[in-house]
Coordinates of C-alpha atoms in Angstrom, one line a residue:
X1 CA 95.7 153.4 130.6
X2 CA 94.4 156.4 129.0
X3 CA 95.3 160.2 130.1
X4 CA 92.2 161.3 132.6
X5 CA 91.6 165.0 132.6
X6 CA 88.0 165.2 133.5
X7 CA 86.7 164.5 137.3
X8 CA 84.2 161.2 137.0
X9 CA 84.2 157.5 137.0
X10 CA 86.0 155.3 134.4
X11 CA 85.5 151.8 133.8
X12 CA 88.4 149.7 132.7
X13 CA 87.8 146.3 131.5
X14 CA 90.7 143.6 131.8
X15 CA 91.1 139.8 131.0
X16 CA 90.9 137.8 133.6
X17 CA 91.7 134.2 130.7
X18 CA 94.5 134.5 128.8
X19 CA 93.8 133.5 124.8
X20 CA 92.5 129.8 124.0
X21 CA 94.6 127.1 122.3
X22 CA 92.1 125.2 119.4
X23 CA 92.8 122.2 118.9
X24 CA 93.0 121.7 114.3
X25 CA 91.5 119.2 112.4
X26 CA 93.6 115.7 112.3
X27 CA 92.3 113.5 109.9
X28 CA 91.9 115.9 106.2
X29 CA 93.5 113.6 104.1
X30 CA 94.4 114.9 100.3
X31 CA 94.0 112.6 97.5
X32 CA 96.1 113.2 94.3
X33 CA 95.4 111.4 91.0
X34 CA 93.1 111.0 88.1
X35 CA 89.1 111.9 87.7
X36 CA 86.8 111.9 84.9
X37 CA 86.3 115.2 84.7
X38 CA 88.0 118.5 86.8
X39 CA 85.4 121.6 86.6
X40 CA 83.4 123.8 89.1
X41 CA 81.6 126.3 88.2
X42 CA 82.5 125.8 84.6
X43 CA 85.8 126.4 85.6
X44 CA 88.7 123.9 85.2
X45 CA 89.9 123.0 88.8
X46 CA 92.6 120.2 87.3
X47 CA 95.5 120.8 89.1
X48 CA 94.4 122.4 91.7
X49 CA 93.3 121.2 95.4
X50 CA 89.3 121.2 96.0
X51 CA 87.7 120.8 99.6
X52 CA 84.7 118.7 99.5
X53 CA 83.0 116.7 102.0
X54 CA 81.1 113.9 100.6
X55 CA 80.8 111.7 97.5
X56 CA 77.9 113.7 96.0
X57 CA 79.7 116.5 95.9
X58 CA 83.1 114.7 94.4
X59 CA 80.9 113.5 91.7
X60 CA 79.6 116.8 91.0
X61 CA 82.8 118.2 90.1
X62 CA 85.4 115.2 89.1
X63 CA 82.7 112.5 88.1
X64 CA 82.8 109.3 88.1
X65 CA 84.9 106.3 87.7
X66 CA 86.8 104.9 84.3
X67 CA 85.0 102.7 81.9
X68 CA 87.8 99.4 81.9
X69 CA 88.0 97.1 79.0
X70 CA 89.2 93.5 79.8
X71 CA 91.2 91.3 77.5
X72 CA 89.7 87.7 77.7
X73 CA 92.7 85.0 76.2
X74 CA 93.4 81.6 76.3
X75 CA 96.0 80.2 78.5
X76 CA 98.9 78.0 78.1
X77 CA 98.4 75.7 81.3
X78 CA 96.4 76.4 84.5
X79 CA 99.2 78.3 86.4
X80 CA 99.0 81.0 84.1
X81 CA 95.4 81.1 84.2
X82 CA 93.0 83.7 86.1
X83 CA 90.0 81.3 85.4
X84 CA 89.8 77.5 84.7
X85 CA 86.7 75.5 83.4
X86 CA 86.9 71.4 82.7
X87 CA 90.8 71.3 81.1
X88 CA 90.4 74.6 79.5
X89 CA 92.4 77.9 80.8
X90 CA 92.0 81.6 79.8
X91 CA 93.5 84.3 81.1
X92 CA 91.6 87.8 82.1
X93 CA 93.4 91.2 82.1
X94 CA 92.4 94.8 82.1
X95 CA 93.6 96.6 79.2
X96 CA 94.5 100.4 79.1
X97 CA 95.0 102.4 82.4
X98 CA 93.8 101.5 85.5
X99 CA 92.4 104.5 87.7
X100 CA 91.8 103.7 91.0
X101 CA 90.8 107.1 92.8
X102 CA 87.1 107.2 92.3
X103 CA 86.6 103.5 93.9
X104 CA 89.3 104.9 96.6
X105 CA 87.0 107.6 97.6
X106 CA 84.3 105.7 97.7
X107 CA 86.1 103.1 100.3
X108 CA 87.0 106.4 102.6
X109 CA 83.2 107.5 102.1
X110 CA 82.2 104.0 102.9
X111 CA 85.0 104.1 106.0
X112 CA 84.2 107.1 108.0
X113 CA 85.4 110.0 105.5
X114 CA 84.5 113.4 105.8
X115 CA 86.0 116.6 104.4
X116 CA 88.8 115.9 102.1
X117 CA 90.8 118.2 99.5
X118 CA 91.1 116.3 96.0
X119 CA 94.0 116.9 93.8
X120 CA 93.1 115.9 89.8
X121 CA 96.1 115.7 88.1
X122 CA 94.6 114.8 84.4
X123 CA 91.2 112.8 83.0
X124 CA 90.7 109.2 81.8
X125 CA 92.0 109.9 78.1
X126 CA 95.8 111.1 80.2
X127 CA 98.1 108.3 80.8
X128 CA 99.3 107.9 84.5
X129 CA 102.1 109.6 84.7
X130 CA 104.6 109.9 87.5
X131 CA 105.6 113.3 87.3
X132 CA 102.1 114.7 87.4
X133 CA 101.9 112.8 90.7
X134 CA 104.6 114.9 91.8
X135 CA 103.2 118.2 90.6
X136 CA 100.3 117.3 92.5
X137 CA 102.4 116.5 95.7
X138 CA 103.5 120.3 94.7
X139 CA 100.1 121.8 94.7
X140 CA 99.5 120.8 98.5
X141 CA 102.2 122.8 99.9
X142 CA 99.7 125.8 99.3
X143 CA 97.3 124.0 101.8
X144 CA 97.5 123.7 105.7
X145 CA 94.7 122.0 107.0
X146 CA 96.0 118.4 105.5
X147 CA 97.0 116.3 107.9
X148 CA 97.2 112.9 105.4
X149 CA 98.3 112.3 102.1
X150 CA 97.2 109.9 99.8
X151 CA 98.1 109.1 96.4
X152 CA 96.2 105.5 95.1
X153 CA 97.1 105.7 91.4
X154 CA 100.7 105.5 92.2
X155 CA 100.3 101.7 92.2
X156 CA 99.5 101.7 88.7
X157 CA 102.4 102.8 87.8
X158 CA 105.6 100.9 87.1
X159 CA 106.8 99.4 90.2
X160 CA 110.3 101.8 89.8
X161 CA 107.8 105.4 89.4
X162 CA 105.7 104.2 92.2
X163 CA 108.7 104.2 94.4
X164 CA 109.6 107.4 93.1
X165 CA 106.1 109.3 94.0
X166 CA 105.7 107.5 97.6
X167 CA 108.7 108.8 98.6
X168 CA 108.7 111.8 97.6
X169 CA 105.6 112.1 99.4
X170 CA 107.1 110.7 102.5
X171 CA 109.4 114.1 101.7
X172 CA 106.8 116.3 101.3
X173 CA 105.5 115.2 104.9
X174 CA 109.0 114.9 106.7
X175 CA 110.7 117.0 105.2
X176 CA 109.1 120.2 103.8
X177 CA 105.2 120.2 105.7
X178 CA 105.9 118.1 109.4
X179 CA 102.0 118.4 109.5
X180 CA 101.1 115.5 107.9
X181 CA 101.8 111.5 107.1
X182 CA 101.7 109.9 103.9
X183 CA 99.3 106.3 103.8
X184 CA 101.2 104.5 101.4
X185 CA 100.0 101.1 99.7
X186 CA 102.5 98.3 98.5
X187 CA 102.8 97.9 94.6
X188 CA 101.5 94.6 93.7
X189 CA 100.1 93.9 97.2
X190 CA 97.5 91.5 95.8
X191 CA 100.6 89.0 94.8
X192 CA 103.4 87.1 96.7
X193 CA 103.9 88.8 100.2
X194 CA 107.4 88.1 100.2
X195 CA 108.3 89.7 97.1
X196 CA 106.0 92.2 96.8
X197 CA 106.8 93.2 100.4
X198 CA 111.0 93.1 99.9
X199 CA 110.6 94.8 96.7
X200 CA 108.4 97.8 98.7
X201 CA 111.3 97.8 101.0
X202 CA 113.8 97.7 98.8
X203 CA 112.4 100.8 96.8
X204 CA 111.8 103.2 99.5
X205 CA 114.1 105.1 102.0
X206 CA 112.6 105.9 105.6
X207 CA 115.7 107.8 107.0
X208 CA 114.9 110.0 109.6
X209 CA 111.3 110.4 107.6
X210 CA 110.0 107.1 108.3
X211 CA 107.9 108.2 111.0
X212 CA 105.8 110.3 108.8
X213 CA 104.5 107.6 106.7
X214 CA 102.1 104.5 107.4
X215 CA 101.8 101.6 104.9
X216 CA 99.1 98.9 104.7
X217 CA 99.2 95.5 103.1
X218 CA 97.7 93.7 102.1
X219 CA 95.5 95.0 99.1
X220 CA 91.5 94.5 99.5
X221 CA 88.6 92.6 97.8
X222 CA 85.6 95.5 98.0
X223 CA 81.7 95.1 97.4
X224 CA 81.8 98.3 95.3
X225 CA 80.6 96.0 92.5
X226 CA 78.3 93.2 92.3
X227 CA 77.7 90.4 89.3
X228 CA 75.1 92.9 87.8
X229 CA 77.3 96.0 86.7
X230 CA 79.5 93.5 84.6
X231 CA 78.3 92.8 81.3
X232 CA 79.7 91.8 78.0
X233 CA 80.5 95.4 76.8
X234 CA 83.3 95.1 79.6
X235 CA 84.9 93.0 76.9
X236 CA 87.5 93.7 74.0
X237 CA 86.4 92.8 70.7
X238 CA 89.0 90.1 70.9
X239 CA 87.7 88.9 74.1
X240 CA 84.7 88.7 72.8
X241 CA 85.9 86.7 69.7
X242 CA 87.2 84.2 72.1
X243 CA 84.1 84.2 74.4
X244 CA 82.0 83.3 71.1
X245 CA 84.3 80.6 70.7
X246 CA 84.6 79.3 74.0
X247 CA 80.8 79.0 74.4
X248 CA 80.5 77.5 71.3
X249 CA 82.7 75.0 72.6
X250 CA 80.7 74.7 75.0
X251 CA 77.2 74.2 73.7
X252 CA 78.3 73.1 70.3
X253 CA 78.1 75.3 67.4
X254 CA 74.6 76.5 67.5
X255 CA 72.2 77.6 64.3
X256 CA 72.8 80.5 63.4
X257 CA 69.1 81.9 63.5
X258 CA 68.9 80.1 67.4
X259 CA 68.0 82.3 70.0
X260 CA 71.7 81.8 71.7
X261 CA 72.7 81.7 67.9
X262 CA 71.6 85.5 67.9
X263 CA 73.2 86.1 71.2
X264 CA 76.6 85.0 70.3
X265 CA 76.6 87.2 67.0
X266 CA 75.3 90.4 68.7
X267 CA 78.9 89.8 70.7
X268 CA 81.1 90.7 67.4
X269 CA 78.1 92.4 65.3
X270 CA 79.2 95.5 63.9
X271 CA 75.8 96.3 62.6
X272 CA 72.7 95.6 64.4
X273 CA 69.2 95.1 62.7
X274 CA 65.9 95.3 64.1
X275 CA 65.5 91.6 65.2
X276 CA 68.7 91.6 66.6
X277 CA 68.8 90.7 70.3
X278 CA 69.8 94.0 72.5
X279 CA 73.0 93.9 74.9
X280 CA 70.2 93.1 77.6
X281 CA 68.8 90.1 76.3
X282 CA 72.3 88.8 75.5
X283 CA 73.3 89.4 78.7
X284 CA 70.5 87.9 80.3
X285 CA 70.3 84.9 78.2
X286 CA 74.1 84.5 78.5
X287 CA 74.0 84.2 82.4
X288 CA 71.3 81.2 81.9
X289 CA 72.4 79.5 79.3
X290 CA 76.1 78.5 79.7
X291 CA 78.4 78.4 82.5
X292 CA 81.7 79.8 80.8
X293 CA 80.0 83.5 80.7
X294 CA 79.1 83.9 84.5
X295 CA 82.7 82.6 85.2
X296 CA 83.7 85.1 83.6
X297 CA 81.3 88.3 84.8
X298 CA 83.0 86.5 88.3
X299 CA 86.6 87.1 87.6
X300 CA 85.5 90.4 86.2
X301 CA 84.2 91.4 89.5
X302 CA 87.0 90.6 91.3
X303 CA 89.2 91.9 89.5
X304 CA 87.3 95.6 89.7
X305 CA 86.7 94.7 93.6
X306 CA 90.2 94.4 94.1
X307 CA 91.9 97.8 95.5
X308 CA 94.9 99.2 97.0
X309 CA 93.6 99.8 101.4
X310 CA 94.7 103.2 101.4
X311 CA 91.1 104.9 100.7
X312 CA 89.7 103.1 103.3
X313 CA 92.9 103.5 106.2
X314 CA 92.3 107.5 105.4
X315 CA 88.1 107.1 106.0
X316 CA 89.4 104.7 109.8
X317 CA 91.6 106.9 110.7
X318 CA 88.9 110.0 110.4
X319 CA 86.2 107.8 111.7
X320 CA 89.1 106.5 114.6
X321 CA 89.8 110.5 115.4
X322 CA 86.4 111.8 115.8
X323 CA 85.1 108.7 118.2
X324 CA 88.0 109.0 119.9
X325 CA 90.6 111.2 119.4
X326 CA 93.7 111.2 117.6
X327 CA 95.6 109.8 120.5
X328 CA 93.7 106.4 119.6
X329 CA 95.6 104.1 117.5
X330 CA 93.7 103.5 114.5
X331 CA 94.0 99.8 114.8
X332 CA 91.5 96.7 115.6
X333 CA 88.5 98.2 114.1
X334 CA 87.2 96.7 111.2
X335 CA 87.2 97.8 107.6
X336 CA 83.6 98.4 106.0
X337 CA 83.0 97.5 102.4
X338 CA 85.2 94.5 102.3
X339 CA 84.8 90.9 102.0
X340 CA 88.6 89.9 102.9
X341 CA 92.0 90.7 102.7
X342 CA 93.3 89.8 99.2
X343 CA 96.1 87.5 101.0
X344 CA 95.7 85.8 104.2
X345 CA 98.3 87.3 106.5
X346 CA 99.5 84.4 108.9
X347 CA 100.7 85.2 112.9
X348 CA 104.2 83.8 112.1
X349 CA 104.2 85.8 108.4
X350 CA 103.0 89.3 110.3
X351 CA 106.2 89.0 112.5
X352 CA 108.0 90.0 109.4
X353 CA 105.9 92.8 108.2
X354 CA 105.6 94.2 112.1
X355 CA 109.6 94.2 112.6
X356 CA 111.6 94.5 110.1
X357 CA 115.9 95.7 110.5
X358 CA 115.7 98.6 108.8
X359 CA 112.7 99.1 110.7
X360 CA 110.6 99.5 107.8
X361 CA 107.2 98.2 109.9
X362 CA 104.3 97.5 107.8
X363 CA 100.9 97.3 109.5
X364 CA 99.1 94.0 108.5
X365 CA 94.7 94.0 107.6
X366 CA 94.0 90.2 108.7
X367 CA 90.8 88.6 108.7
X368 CA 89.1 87.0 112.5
X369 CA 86.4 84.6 112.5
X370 CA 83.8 86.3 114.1
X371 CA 85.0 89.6 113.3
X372 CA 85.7 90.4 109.6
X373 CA 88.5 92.2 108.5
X374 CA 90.4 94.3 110.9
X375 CA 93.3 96.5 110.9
X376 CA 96.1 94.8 112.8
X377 CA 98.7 97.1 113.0
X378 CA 99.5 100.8 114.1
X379 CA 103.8 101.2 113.5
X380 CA 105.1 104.3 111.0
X381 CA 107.5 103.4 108.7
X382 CA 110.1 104.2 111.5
X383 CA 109.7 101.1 113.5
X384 CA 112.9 101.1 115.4
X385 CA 112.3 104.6 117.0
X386 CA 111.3 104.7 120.5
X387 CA 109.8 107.8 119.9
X388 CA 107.7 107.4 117.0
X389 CA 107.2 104.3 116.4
X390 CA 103.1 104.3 116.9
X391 CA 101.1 106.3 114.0
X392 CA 98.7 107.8 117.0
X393 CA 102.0 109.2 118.9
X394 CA 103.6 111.0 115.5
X395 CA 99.9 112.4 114.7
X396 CA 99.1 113.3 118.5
X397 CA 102.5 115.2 118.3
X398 CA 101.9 117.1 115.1
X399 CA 98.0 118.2 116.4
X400 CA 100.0 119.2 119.8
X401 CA 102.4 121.5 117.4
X402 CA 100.3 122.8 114.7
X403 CA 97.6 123.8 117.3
X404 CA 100.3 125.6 119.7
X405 CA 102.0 127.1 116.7
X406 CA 98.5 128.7 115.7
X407 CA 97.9 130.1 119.1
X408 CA 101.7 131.4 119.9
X409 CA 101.1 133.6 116.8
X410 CA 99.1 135.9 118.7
X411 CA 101.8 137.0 120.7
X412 CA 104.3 137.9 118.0
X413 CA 105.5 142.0 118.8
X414 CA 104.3 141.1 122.1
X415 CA 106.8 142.6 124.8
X416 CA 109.1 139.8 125.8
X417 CA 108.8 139.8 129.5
X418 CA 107.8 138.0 132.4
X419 CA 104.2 139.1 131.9
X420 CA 104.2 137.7 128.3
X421 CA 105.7 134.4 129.7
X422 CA 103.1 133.8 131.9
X423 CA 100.3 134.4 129.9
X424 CA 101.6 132.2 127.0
X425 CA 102.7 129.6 130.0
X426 CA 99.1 129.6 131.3
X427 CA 97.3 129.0 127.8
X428 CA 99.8 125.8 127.1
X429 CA 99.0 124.8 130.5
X430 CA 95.2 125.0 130.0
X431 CA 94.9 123.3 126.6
X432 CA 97.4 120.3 127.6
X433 CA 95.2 119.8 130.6
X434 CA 91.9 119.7 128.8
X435 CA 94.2 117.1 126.5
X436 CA 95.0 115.0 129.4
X437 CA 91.5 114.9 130.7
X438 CA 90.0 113.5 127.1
X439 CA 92.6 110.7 127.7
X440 CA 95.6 112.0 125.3
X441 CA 98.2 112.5 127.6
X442 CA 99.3 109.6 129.8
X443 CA 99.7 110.2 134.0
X444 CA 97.7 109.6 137.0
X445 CA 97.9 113.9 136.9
X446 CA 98.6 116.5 134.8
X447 CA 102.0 117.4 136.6
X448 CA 102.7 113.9 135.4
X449 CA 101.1 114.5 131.6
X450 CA 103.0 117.6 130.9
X451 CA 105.3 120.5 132.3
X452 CA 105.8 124.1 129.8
X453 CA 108.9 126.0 130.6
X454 CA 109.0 129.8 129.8
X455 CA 111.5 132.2 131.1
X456 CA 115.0 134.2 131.8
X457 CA 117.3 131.8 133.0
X458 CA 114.8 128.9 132.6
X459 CA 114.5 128.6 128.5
X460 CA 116.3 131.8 127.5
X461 CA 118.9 134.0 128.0
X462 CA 119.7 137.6 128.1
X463 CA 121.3 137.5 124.7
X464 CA 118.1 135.8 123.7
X465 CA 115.4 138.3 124.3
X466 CA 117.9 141.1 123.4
X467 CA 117.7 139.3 119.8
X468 CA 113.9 139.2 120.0
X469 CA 113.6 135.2 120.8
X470 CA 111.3 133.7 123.1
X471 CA 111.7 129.9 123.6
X472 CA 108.9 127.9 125.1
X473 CA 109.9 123.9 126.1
X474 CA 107.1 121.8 126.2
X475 CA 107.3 117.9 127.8
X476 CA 104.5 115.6 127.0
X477 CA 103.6 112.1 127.9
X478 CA 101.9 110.3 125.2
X479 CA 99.7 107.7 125.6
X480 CA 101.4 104.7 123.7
X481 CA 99.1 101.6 122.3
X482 CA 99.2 98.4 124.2
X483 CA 100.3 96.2 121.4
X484 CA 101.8 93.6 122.9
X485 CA 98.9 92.0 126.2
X486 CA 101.2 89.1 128.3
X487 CA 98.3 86.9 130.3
X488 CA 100.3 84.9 132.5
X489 CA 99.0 81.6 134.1
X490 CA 100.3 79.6 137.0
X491 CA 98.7 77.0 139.3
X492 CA 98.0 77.5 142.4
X493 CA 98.0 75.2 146.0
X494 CA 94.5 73.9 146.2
X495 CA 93.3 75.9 149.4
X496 CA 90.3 73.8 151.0

């Protein structure tokens, strides 16, 4: 109060609230890996983690996705083959690099995203490189608001680097930030599910960091491209060597100075001259005339379709958290831009991917008739813990913590005393309530949802505050997902 000298009357002002708890962000997700370009503002930005907030705006500053050539071969017999036609087999494969981050972006777009910090870690002419992942992983520690990471090049690495990058970002989570989860996609989940899935199990350690990391399987077939963005420029020259000879085959050897004649030599042409058909035409004319060419623009497709889910888990779960908070598992809703799973996950095959010994749990994306492709699983990567086994109960926890550990930072200096307590008490108390009213906090009321501690002799001791500590216990309740429903029938005694 201040010293009053002067005969009057003085109007003093007090608090009757104490401060407000906010509740931070919970779905951010940060993607690391490759772009086409890395500049804003003519400024390089590679290396560095950007906020943007919708595709528009990636585009403006990374650009767009990677040109892929495919390699278009015979094969031996029709087990090796990607595409068969009559008793001939040939074999379709992407050359070069395959960067998978703008179509990944695009899925979380498609999915519910919003704001999102983007992490380039080189351009299209850059080999993928494991340790640039992990300089990138680096780069995020300067950034709070994060709350997911995710990392979909990694798969294209070799299977032994992809390992290497996942877990160290199930380190940086667990370890170093406890702010966020990693999503995490298994390497060469488009093949076998019980190899690809042992192998994913074998390379990655989830002790006492499991919890912070979520992995889906298995991979996706997207509608990001349709038959009409793949043309016969998507071919190597030696594809198209073997497409000319494949349709010839097919229509017998046609005269050179034929309108399909012209076609087949504007495939290898170096040099084009005026009456020379243009990649349109041949396009075109290839689509109607034969059938081995759309067959292949097919396989082409779904190849480029074919993506790792962990673009489109980071759009659900943002989606998941603004409809309905955080505390809501992000499981049974349906992924958007998808025509299937890329393997049909069985009830008796998911058993092994929801419970595993080691408790390595890996959430299934099945498809329902009626219902199109849902997510059918919500475990960590800590499937054996009764506390965290649920994704929606680690993130509920680390909103609860981060958004406490914002607020208590107003009372740092503060005097440690009874006064101090109650106020800091009272603000817990007030934010955990408003928690338990959205539906986050399980019990019929909030004496059941929560209880905060504060105090001499309750939480601290005299040797405590002498040393400048105050220790604040908080007890939550979390609402846990119902994952397992039991109906049970019985007959009963007819009654008239």
């Amino acid at each position: 109060m201040r010293n009053i000298k002067t005969p009057g009357v003085y109007i003093v002002e007090k608090n009757a609230f104490p401060n407000s708890v906010v509740e931070v962000a919970t779905a951010v997700p940060a993607f690391i890996g490759y772009t086409q370009t890395a500049s804003k503002n003519n400024k390089s930005v590679l290396n560095k983690s950007i906020r943007i907030s919708s595709m528009a705006e990636f585009q403006s500053v990374f650009g767009f996705g990677a040109s892929l050539q495919f390699d278009f071969a015979q094969a031996a017999d029709a087990a090796s083959a990607d595409m068969s036609l009559d008793d001939k087999h040939y074999t379709v494969a992407a050359s070069g690099n395959k960067y998978r981050l703008y179509q990944s972006m695009q899925m979380f777009f498609l999915n519910g995203g919003g704001p999102c910090y983007i992490v380039s870690v080189g351009d299209y002419t850059t080999d993928l490189a494991k340790d640039a992942m992990l300089a990138g992983i680096t780069t995020l520690v300067e950034e709070q608001e994060p709350t997911l990471v995710v990392i979909p090049d990694a798969v294209s690495l070799a299977a032994a680097d992809c390992y290497a990058v996942q877990q160290q970002m199930l380190m940086h989570c667990g370890s170093k930030m406890r702010s966020r989860i990693a999503l995490l996609d298994v390497h060469n989940g488009f093949q076998d599910e019980e190899d690809s899935v042992a192998a994913f199990r074998a390379g990655i350690s989830n002790k006492e960091i499991g919890d912070f990391g979520a992995v889906y399987f298995p991979w996706l077939n997207s509608t990001l491209f349709s038959h009409s963005d793949v043309h016969f420029g998507f071919l190597s020259d030696e594809g198209k060597a073997v497409l000319q000879a494949a349709i010839n085959a097919e229509l017998g050897a046609p005269d050179a100075s034929s309108v399909i004649g012209k076609m087949l030599a504007g495939l290898t042409a170096t040099e084009t001259g005026d009456d020379d058909p243009t990649p349109e035409v041949i396009d075109k004319g290839l689509r109607a005339s034969c059938i081995t060419y759309p067959a292949l623009v097919k396989e082409i497709c779904s190849q480029l379709n074919l993506l790792p889910p962990s673009g489109a888990m980071a759009g659900l779960y943002t989606m998941s958290d603004n409809m309905q908070g955080v505390w809501k598992a992000p499981a049974n809703i349906e992924v958007v831009g998808v025509t299937s799973p890329a393997l049909i996950v069985s009830v008796e095959e998911q058993e092994s991917l929801n419970v595993d010994g080691n408790g390595k749990s890996i959430n299934a994306i099945r498809s329902f008739i009626g219902q199109g492709t849902l997510v059918w699983g919500a475990r960590t990567l800590d499937g054996n813990s009764l506390d965290y086994r649920y994704v929606n109960v680690r993130r509920t926890m680390i909103m609860l913590e981060q958004s406490l550990k914002l607020a208590a930072k107003a009372y740092v200096f503060e005097p440690n005393d009874a006064q101090t307590w109650v106020t800091i008490k009272s603000m817990i108390s007030n934010f955990l309530t408003g928690i338990w009213k959205q539906g986050g906090l399980a019990g019929t009321a909030p004496a059941e949802a929560f209880s905060v501690h504060v105090g001499l002799g309750e939480t601290m001791t005299s040797e405590d505050i002498l040393e400048g500590i105050l220790k604040i216990t908080v007890l939550v309740a979390i609402t846990r997902p119902a994952e397992f429903i039991e109906i049970t029938f019985q007959q009963q005694m007819q009654k008239s």
